[in-house]
């Protein structure tokens, strides 16, 4: 009984800190807060419940929770979601991963494609960013390495401002390579004719058109 009382009351068996492995941008203090084990006795910690707490964070893809009788009593190995884009809307910037999940932007030093949204009235919903938009932006990042910022319009889809002064709208879809080829051919034809458009629309690559207005 004495041993049991000591075990249940000794401060050495209450969690005051944890060990964190694998964190890149998420801080150990944030992982500790998410785990919700501060002050808990090691005997009562449920690793499954702690993992569920951690995975409520959109920044974490997975977590493994290990409980031991030696310090640190709790060790957590985390795997962070990797951002694919920076989504910039109404002055708020967030990370978006390949599945369209929205995460807090923690580090702006990464060379990620930035998507600036024309419509500032409504940000990404609970379901995140449309998967088609994310896929299309990733495609354009590979096809247009000199373009570091895209625009997004709810109707015109993705576009960018050409350094020569016009805006190009490409919509969304898996045919961005075809649209870029059509764009290059179209702009060559327009320049040969001395035409300087204000906007070019390639939402449907089979029916491209341009505007001077």
Coordinates of N, CA and C in Angstrom, one line a residue:
X1 N 0.8 -1.2 0.0 CA 0.0 0.0 0.0 C 0.9 1.3 0.0
X2 N 1.9 1.2 0.8 CA 2.8 2.4 0.9 C 3.5 2.6 -0.5
X3 N 3.9 1.5 -1.2 CA 4.5 1.7 -2.5 C 3.5 2.3 -3.5
X4 N 2.3 1.8 -3.4 CA 1.2 2.3 -4.3 C 0.9 3.8 -4.1
X5 N 0.9 4.2 -2.8 CA 0.7 5.6 -2.5 C 1.8 6.4 -3.0
X6 N 3.0 6.0 -2.8 CA 4.2 6.7 -3.3 C 4.1 6.8 -4.8
X7 N 3.8 5.7 -5.5 CA 3.7 5.7 -6.9 C 2.6 6.7 -7.5
X8 N 1.5 6.7 -6.8 CA 0.4 7.6 -7.3 C 0.6 9.1 -6.9
X9 N 1.4 9.3 -5.9 CA 1.5 10.7 -5.4 C 2.9 11.4 -5.7
X10 N 3.8 10.6 -6.1 CA 5.2 11.2 -6.4 C 5.1 12.0 -7.6
X11 N 5.7 13.2 -7.5 CA 5.8 14.2 -8.6 C 6.5 13.6 -9.8
X12 N 7.4 12.7 -9.5 CA 8.2 12.1 -10.6 C 7.4 11.4 -11.7
X13 N 6.1 11.0 -11.3 CA 5.3 10.3 -12.2 C 4.1 11.2 -12.8
X14 N 4.2 12.5 -12.6 CA 3.3 13.4 -13.2 C 4.0 14.1 -14.4
X15 N 3.3 14.2 -15.5 CA 3.9 14.8 -16.7 C 4.0 16.3 -16.6
X16 N 5.3 16.8 -16.6 CA 5.6 18.2 -16.6 C 6.1 18.7 -17.9
X17 N 6.7 17.7 -18.7 CA 7.3 18.0 -20.0 C 7.2 16.8 -20.8
X18 N 7.4 16.9 -22.1 CA 7.4 15.7 -23.0 C 8.6 15.8 -23.9
X19 N 8.9 14.6 -24.5 CA 9.9 14.6 -25.6 C 9.2 14.6 -26.9
X20 N 9.7 15.4 -27.9 CA 9.1 15.6 -29.2 C 10.2 15.3 -30.3
X21 N 9.9 14.4 -31.2 CA 10.7 14.1 -32.3 C 10.0 14.4 -33.6
X22 N 10.8 14.8 -34.6 CA 10.2 14.9 -36.0 C 9.6 16.3 -36.3
X23 N 9.5 17.2 -35.3 CA 8.9 18.5 -35.6 C 9.8 19.4 -36.4
X24 N 9.3 20.0 -37.4 CA 10.0 20.9 -38.2 C 9.6 22.4 -38.0
X25 N 8.3 22.6 -38.1 CA 7.8 24.0 -37.9 C 6.9 24.1 -36.7
X26 N 6.3 23.0 -36.4 CA 5.4 22.9 -35.1 C 6.4 22.9 -33.9
X27 N 6.2 23.7 -32.9 CA 7.1 23.8 -31.8 C 6.7 22.7 -30.8
X28 N 7.7 22.3 -30.0 CA 7.5 21.3 -28.9 C 6.4 21.7 -27.9
X29 N 6.4 23.0 -27.7 CA 5.3 23.6 -26.8 C 3.9 23.4 -27.3
X30 N 3.8 23.6 -28.7 CA 2.6 23.4 -29.3 C 2.1 21.9 -29.3
X31 N 3.1 21.0 -29.5 CA 2.7 19.6 -29.4 C 2.3 19.3 -28.0
X32 N 3.0 19.8 -27.0 CA 2.6 19.6 -25.6 C 1.2 20.0 -25.3
X33 N 0.9 21.2 -25.8 CA -0.5 21.7 -25.6 C -1.5 20.9 -26.3
X34 N -1.2 20.5 -27.5 CA -2.2 19.7 -28.3 C -2.4 18.3 -27.6
X35 N -1.3 17.7 -27.0 CA -1.4 16.4 -26.4 C -2.3 16.4 -25.2
X36 N -2.4 17.6 -24.5 CA -3.3 17.7 -23.3 C -3.0 16.7 -22.3
X37 N -1.7 16.6 -21.9 CA -1.2 15.7 -20.9 C -0.6 16.4 -19.7
X38 N -0.5 17.7 -19.7 CA 0.2 18.4 -18.7 C -0.4 18.1 -17.3
X39 N 0.4 17.7 -16.4 CA -0.1 17.5 -15.0 C -0.8 16.1 -14.9
X40 N -0.9 15.3 -15.9 CA -1.5 14.0 -15.8 C -0.5 13.0 -15.2
X41 N -1.0 12.0 -14.5 CA -0.2 10.9 -14.0 C 0.0 10.0 -15.1
X42 N 1.3 9.5 -15.2 CA 1.6 8.6 -16.3 C 0.7 7.4 -16.4
X43 N 0.3 6.9 -15.2 CA -0.5 5.7 -15.2 C -1.9 5.9 -15.9
X44 N -2.4 7.1 -16.0 CA -3.7 7.3 -16.6 C -3.6 7.8 -18.0
X45 N -2.5 7.9 -18.6 CA -2.4 8.4 -20.0 C -2.7 7.3 -21.0
X46 N -3.6 7.7 -21.9 CA -4.0 6.7 -22.9 C -3.4 7.2 -24.3
X47 N -2.4 6.5 -24.8 CA -1.7 6.9 -26.0 C -2.7 7.1 -27.2
X48 N -3.7 6.3 -27.3 CA -4.7 6.4 -28.4 C -5.4 7.8 -28.3
X49 N -5.8 8.1 -27.1 CA -6.5 9.4 -26.9 C -5.6 10.6 -27.2
X50 N -4.4 10.5 -26.7 CA -3.4 11.5 -27.0 C -3.1 11.7 -28.5
X51 N -3.0 10.6 -29.2 CA -2.8 10.7 -30.6 C -4.0 11.4 -31.3
X52 N -5.2 11.1 -30.8 CA -6.4 11.7 -31.4 C -6.4 13.2 -31.2
X53 N -5.9 13.6 -30.0 CA -5.8 15.0 -29.7 C -4.8 15.7 -30.6
X54 N -3.7 15.1 -30.9 CA -2.7 15.6 -31.8 C -3.2 15.8 -33.2
X55 N -3.9 14.8 -33.7 CA -4.4 14.8 -35.1 C -5.5 15.8 -35.3
X56 N -6.0 16.4 -34.3 CA -6.9 17.5 -34.5 C -6.3 18.7 -35.2
X57 N -5.0 18.8 -35.1 CA -4.2 19.9 -35.7 C -4.1 19.6 -37.2
X58 N -4.5 20.6 -38.1 CA -4.3 20.3 -39.5 C -2.9 20.3 -39.9
X59 N -1.9 20.7 -39.0 CA -0.5 20.7 -39.4 C 0.1 19.4 -39.2
X60 N -0.5 18.4 -38.6 CA 0.0 17.1 -38.3 C -0.6 16.0 -39.1
X61 N 0.2 15.3 -39.8 CA -0.3 14.1 -40.6 C -0.4 12.9 -39.8
X62 N 0.5 12.7 -38.8 CA 0.5 11.5 -38.0 C 1.3 11.8 -36.8
X63 N 1.1 10.9 -35.8 CA 1.8 11.0 -34.5 C 1.8 9.7 -33.8
X64 N 2.9 9.4 -33.2 CA 3.1 8.1 -32.4 C 3.4 8.5 -31.0
X65 N 2.7 8.0 -30.0 CA 2.8 8.4 -28.6 C 3.4 7.2 -27.8
X66 N 4.5 7.4 -27.1 CA 5.1 6.4 -26.3 C 5.2 6.8 -24.9
X67 N 4.7 5.9 -24.0 CA 4.7 6.2 -22.5 C 5.7 5.3 -21.9
X68 N 6.5 5.8 -20.9 CA 7.5 5.0 -20.2 C 7.5 5.5 -18.8
X69 N 8.3 4.8 -18.0 CA 8.4 5.1 -16.5 C 9.6 6.0 -16.3
X70 N 10.4 6.2 -17.3 CA 11.6 7.1 -17.1 C 11.4 8.4 -17.8
X71 N 12.1 9.4 -17.5 CA 12.0 10.7 -18.1 C 12.6 10.7 -19.5
X72 N 11.9 11.3 -20.5 CA 10.6 11.9 -20.4 C 9.5 10.8 -20.3
X73 N 8.5 11.0 -19.5 CA 7.5 10.0 -19.3 C 6.7 9.8 -20.6
X74 N 6.6 10.9 -21.4 CA 5.8 10.8 -22.7 C 6.7 11.3 -23.8
X75 N 6.9 10.5 -24.9 CA 7.6 10.9 -26.0 C 6.7 10.8 -27.3
X76 N 6.7 11.9 -28.1 CA 5.8 11.9 -29.2 C 6.6 12.1 -30.5
X77 N 6.4 11.2 -31.4 CA 7.0 11.4 -32.8 C 5.9 11.9 -33.7
X78 N 6.2 13.1 -34.3 CA 5.2 13.7 -35.2 C 5.7 13.7 -36.6
X79 N 4.7 13.7 -37.5 CA 4.9 13.8 -38.9 C 4.1 15.0 -39.4
X80 N 4.7 16.1 -39.9 CA 4.0 17.2 -40.3 C 3.5 17.1 -41.7
X81 N 2.3 17.7 -42.0 CA 1.9 17.9 -43.4 C 2.8 18.8 -44.1
X82 N 3.1 18.6 -45.4 CA 4.0 19.4 -46.1 C 3.1 20.4 -47.0
X83 N 3.4 21.7 -46.9 CA 2.7 22.6 -47.7 C 3.0 22.5 -49.2
X84 N 2.0 22.8 -50.1 CA 2.3 22.8 -51.5 C 2.1 24.2 -52.1
X85 N 1.3 25.0 -51.4 CA 1.0 26.3 -51.9 C 0.9 27.3 -50.8
X86 N 1.0 28.6 -51.1 CA 0.6 29.6 -50.2 C -0.7 30.2 -50.7
X87 N -1.8 30.2 -50.0 CA -3.1 30.8 -50.4 C -3.2 32.1 -49.7
X88 N -3.4 33.2 -50.5 CA -3.4 34.6 -50.1 C -4.7 35.2 -50.4
X89 N -5.6 35.4 -49.3 CA -6.9 35.9 -49.6 C -7.3 36.9 -48.5
X90 N -7.8 38.0 -48.9 CA -8.2 39.1 -48.0 C -7.1 39.4 -47.0
X91 N -5.9 39.4 -47.4 CA -4.8 39.8 -46.5 C -4.4 38.7 -45.5
X92 N -5.0 37.5 -45.6 CA -4.6 36.4 -44.8 C -3.9 35.3 -45.6
X93 N -2.8 34.9 -45.2 CA -2.0 33.9 -45.9 C -1.9 32.6 -45.1
X94 N -2.2 31.5 -45.8 CA -2.1 30.2 -45.2 C -1.4 29.2 -46.1
X95 N -1.0 28.1 -45.5 CA -0.5 27.0 -46.3 C -1.6 26.1 -46.8
X96 N -1.4 25.5 -47.9 CA -2.4 24.5 -48.4 C -1.5 23.3 -48.9
X97 N -1.9 22.1 -48.4 CA -1.2 20.9 -48.8 C -1.8 20.3 -50.1
X98 N -1.2 19.2 -50.6 CA -1.6 18.7 -51.9 C -3.1 18.2 -51.9
X99 N -3.6 18.0 -50.7 CA -5.0 17.5 -50.7 C -6.0 18.7 -50.5
X100 N -5.5 19.9 -50.5 CA -6.3 21.1 -50.3 C -6.6 21.5 -48.8
X101 N -5.9 20.8 -47.9 CA -6.1 21.1 -46.5 C -5.4 22.4 -46.1
X102 N -6.1 23.2 -45.4 CA -5.5 24.5 -45.0 C -4.8 24.4 -43.7
X103 N -3.6 25.0 -43.6 CA -2.8 25.0 -42.4 C -2.3 26.4 -42.1
X104 N -1.9 26.6 -40.9 CA -1.3 27.9 -40.5 C 0.0 28.1 -41.3
X105 N 0.3 29.2 -41.8 CA 1.6 29.5 -42.4 C 2.6 29.8 -41.3
X106 N 3.6 29.0 -41.3 CA 4.6 29.1 -40.2 C 5.9 29.6 -40.6
X107 N 6.2 29.5 -41.9 CA 7.5 29.9 -42.4 C 7.4 30.4 -43.9
X108 N 7.6 31.6 -44.1 CA 7.5 32.2 -45.5 C 8.7 32.1 -46.3
X109 N 9.7 31.4 -45.8 CA 11.0 31.3 -46.6 C 11.0 30.2 -47.6
X110 N 10.0 29.3 -47.6 CA 10.0 28.3 -48.6 C 9.6 28.8 -50.0
X111 N 10.2 28.2 -51.0 CA 9.9 28.6 -52.4 C 8.6 28.0 -52.9
X112 N 7.5 28.4 -52.4 CA 6.2 27.8 -52.8 C 5.5 28.8 -53.7
X113 N 4.7 28.2 -54.6 CA 3.8 29.0 -55.4 C 2.8 29.7 -54.6
X114 N 2.6 31.0 -54.8 CA 1.6 31.8 -54.1 C 0.4 32.0 -55.0
X115 N -0.8 31.7 -54.5 CA -2.1 31.9 -55.2 C -2.8 33.1 -54.5
X116 N -3.0 34.2 -55.2 CA -3.6 35.4 -54.7 C -5.1 35.4 -55.2
X117 N -6.0 35.4 -54.3 CA -7.4 35.2 -54.6 C -8.1 36.6 -54.9
X118 N -8.7 36.7 -56.1 CA -9.4 38.0 -56.4 C -10.6 38.2 -55.5
X119 N -11.3 37.2 -55.2 CA -12.6 37.3 -54.4 C -12.2 37.3 -52.9
X120 N -12.3 38.4 -52.3 CA -11.9 38.5 -50.9 C -13.0 38.3 -49.9
X121 N -14.2 38.0 -50.4 CA -15.4 37.9 -49.5 C -15.5 36.6 -48.8
X122 N -14.9 35.6 -49.2 CA -15.0 34.3 -48.6 C -13.8 33.5 -48.7
X123 N -13.2 33.1 -47.6 CA -12.0 32.3 -47.6 C -12.3 30.8 -47.8
X124 N -11.3 29.9 -47.7 CA -11.5 28.5 -47.9 C -12.5 28.0 -46.8
X125 N -13.4 27.1 -47.2 CA -14.4 26.6 -46.3 C -13.8 25.5 -45.4
X126 N -14.6 24.8 -44.7 CA -14.2 23.7 -43.8 C -13.5 22.6 -44.6
X127 N -13.9 22.4 -45.8 CA -13.4 21.4 -46.7 C -12.0 21.8 -47.3
X128 N -11.6 23.0 -47.1 CA -10.3 23.4 -47.6 C -10.5 24.0 -49.0
X129 N -9.4 24.0 -49.8 CA -9.3 24.5 -51.1 C -9.7 23.3 -52.1
X130 N -10.4 23.7 -53.1 CA -10.8 22.7 -54.1 C -9.6 21.9 -54.7
X131 N -9.7 20.6 -54.7 CA -8.6 19.8 -55.1 C -8.1 20.1 -56.5
X132 N -9.1 20.4 -57.4 CA -8.8 20.8 -58.8 C -7.9 22.0 -58.9
X133 N -8.2 23.0 -58.0 CA -7.4 24.2 -58.0 C -6.0 24.0 -57.6
X134 N -5.9 23.2 -56.5 CA -4.5 22.8 -56.0 C -3.7 22.1 -57.1
X135 N -4.3 21.1 -57.7 CA -3.6 20.3 -58.7 C -3.2 21.2 -59.9
X136 N -4.1 22.1 -60.3 CA -3.8 22.9 -61.4 C -2.7 23.9 -61.1
X137 N -2.7 24.4 -59.9 CA -1.6 25.4 -59.5 C -0.3 24.7 -59.4
X138 N -0.2 23.4 -58.9 CA 1.0 22.7 -58.9 C 1.5 22.4 -60.3
X139 N 0.6 22.1 -61.2 CA 1.0 21.9 -62.6 C 1.6 23.1 -63.2
X140 N 1.0 24.3 -63.0 CA 1.5 25.5 -63.5 C 2.8 25.9 -62.9
X141 N 3.0 25.5 -61.7 CA 4.3 25.8 -61.1 C 5.4 25.1 -61.8
X142 N 5.2 23.9 -62.3 CA 6.2 23.1 -63.0 C 6.3 23.6 -64.4
X143 N 5.2 24.0 -65.0 CA 5.2 24.4 -66.4 C 5.7 25.9 -66.6
X144 N 5.5 26.7 -65.6 CA 5.9 28.1 -65.7 C 6.9 28.4 -64.5
X145 N 8.1 28.0 -64.6 CA 9.0 28.1 -63.4 C 9.3 29.6 -63.1
X146 N 9.2 30.5 -64.1 CA 9.4 31.9 -63.8 C 8.3 32.6 -63.1
X147 N 7.1 32.0 -63.1 CA 5.9 32.6 -62.5 C 5.9 32.1 -61.0
X148 N 6.0 33.1 -60.1 CA 6.0 32.7 -58.7 C 4.7 33.1 -58.0
X149 N 3.8 33.7 -58.7 CA 2.5 34.1 -58.1 C 1.4 33.9 -59.1
X150 N 0.3 33.2 -58.7 CA -0.9 33.0 -59.6 C -2.0 33.8 -59.0
X151 N -3.0 34.1 -59.9 CA -4.2 34.7 -59.4 C -5.3 33.6 -59.5
X152 N -6.3 33.8 -58.6 CA -7.5 32.9 -58.7 C -8.7 33.6 -58.7
X153 N -9.6 33.4 -59.7 CA -10.9 34.0 -59.8 C -12.0 32.9 -59.8
X154 N -13.1 33.0 -59.1 CA -14.1 32.0 -59.0 C -14.6 31.5 -60.4
X155 N -14.6 32.4 -61.4 CA -15.1 32.1 -62.7 C -14.0 31.8 -63.7
X156 N -13.0 32.6 -63.7 CA -11.9 32.4 -64.6 C -10.8 31.4 -64.2
X157 N -10.9 31.0 -63.0 CA -9.9 30.0 -62.5 C -8.6 30.6 -62.2
X158 N -7.5 29.9 -62.5 CA -6.2 30.4 -62.3 C -5.6 31.2 -63.4
X159 N -4.8 32.2 -63.1 CA -4.2 33.0 -64.1 C -3.0 33.6 -63.6
X160 N -2.3 34.4 -64.4 CA -1.1 35.1 -64.0 C -0.9 36.3 -64.9
X161 N -0.1 37.3 -64.4 CA 0.2 38.5 -65.1 C 1.5 38.3 -65.9
X162 N 1.4 38.3 -67.2 CA 2.6 38.2 -68.0 C 3.5 39.5 -67.9
X163 N 4.8 39.4 -67.8 CA 5.6 40.6 -67.6 C 5.5 41.6 -68.7
X164 N 4.9 41.1 -69.9 CA 4.7 42.0 -71.0 C 3.5 42.9 -70.9
X165 N 2.7 42.6 -69.8 CA 1.6 43.6 -69.5 C 0.2 43.1 -69.6
X166 N 0.0 41.8 -69.9 CA -1.4 41.3 -70.0 C -1.6 40.2 -68.9
X167 N -2.9 39.9 -68.7 CA -3.3 38.9 -67.8 C -3.8 37.7 -68.6
X168 N -3.4 36.5 -68.1 CA -3.7 35.3 -68.8 C -4.6 34.4 -67.8
X169 N -5.8 34.0 -68.3 CA -6.6 33.1 -67.5 C -6.7 31.7 -68.1
X170 N -6.4 30.7 -67.2 CA -6.3 29.4 -67.7 C -7.3 28.4 -67.1
X171 N -8.2 28.9 -66.3 CA -9.2 28.0 -65.7 C -8.6 27.0 -64.7
X172 N -9.2 25.8 -64.6 CA -8.6 24.7 -63.8 C -8.8 23.5 -64.6
X173 N -8.0 22.4 -64.2 CA -8.1 21.2 -64.9 C -6.8 20.5 -65.0
X174 N -6.8 19.3 -65.6 CA -5.6 18.5 -65.8 C -4.9 18.7 -67.1
X175 N -5.4 19.7 -67.9 CA -4.8 20.0 -69.2 C -4.0 21.3 -69.2
X176 N -3.4 21.6 -68.1 CA -2.6 22.9 -68.1 C -1.4 22.9 -69.1
X177 N -0.8 21.7 -69.3 CA 0.2 21.7 -70.3 C -0.3 22.1 -71.7
X178 N -1.4 21.6 -72.1 CA -2.0 21.9 -73.4 C -2.4 23.4 -73.4
X179 N -2.9 23.9 -72.3 CA -3.3 25.4 -72.3 C -2.0 26.3 -72.5
X180 N -0.9 25.9 -71.8 CA 0.3 26.7 -71.9 C 0.8 26.6 -73.3
X181 N 0.8 25.5 -74.0 CA 1.2 25.4 -75.4 C 0.4 26.3 -76.3
X182 N -0.9 26.2 -76.1 CA -1.8 27.1 -76.9 C -1.5 28.5 -76.6
X183 N -1.3 28.9 -75.4 CA -1.0 30.3 -75.0 C 0.3 30.8 -75.7
X184 N 1.3 29.9 -75.7 CA 2.6 30.3 -76.4 C 2.4 30.5 -77.9
X185 N 1.6 29.7 -78.5 CA 1.3 29.8 -79.9 C 0.5 31.0 -80.2
X186 N -0.5 31.3 -79.3 CA -1.4 32.4 -79.5 C -0.7 33.7 -79.4
X187 N 0.1 33.8 -78.3 CA 0.8 35.1 -78.1 C 1.8 35.4 -79.2
X188 N 2.5 34.3 -79.7 CA 3.4 34.5 -80.9 C 2.6 35.1 -82.1
X189 N 1.4 34.5 -82.3 CA 0.6 35.0 -83.5 C 0.2 36.5 -83.2
X190 N -0.2 36.8 -82.0 CA -0.6 38.2 -81.7 C 0.5 39.2 -81.9
X191 N 1.7 38.8 -81.4 CA 2.8 39.7 -81.5 C 3.2 39.9 -83.0
X192 N 3.2 38.8 -83.7 CA 3.5 39.0 -85.2 C 2.6 40.0 -85.9
X193 N 1.3 40.1 -85.4 CA 0.4 41.0 -85.9 C 0.3 42.3 -85.3
X194 N 1.2 42.5 -84.3 CA 1.3 43.8 -83.6 C 0.1 44.0 -82.6
X195 N -0.5 43.0 -82.1 CA -1.6 43.1 -81.2 C -1.1 42.9 -79.8
X196 N -1.4 43.9 -78.9 CA -1.1 43.8 -77.5 C -2.4 43.7 -76.7
X197 N -2.7 42.5 -76.3 CA -4.0 42.3 -75.6 C -3.9 42.8 -74.2
X198 N -5.0 43.0 -73.6 CA -5.1 43.3 -72.1 C -5.3 42.0 -71.3
X199 N -6.2 41.1 -71.9 CA -6.5 39.9 -71.2 C -6.6 38.7 -72.2
X200 N -6.1 37.6 -71.9 CA -6.2 36.4 -72.7 C -6.9 35.3 -71.9
X201 N -7.9 34.6 -72.6 CA -8.7 33.6 -71.9 C -8.5 32.3 -72.6
X202 N -7.9 31.3 -71.8 CA -7.7 30.0 -72.3 C -8.4 29.0 -71.4
X203 N -9.5 29.4 -70.8 CA -10.3 28.5 -70.0 C -10.7 27.2 -70.8
X204 N -11.1 27.5 -72.0 CA -11.3 26.4 -73.0 C -10.2 26.5 -74.0
X205 N -9.2 25.5 -74.0 CA -8.1 25.7 -74.9 C -8.5 25.5 -76.4
X206 N -9.7 25.0 -76.7 CA -10.2 24.9 -78.0 C -10.9 26.1 -78.5
X207 N -11.1 27.1 -77.6 CA -11.8 28.3 -78.0 C -11.1 29.5 -77.2
X208 N -9.8 29.7 -77.5 CA -9.1 30.8 -76.9 C -9.6 32.2 -77.4
X209 N -9.6 33.2 -76.6 CA -9.9 34.5 -77.1 C -9.2 35.5 -76.2
X210 N -9.1 36.8 -76.7 CA -8.5 37.8 -76.0 C -9.3 39.1 -76.0
X211 N -8.9 40.0 -75.2 CA -9.7 41.2 -75.1 C -8.7 42.4 -75.0
X212 N -9.0 43.5 -75.6 CA -8.2 44.7 -75.5 C -8.8 45.7 -74.5
X213 N -9.9 45.3 -73.8 CA -10.6 46.2 -73.0 C -10.2 45.9 -71.5

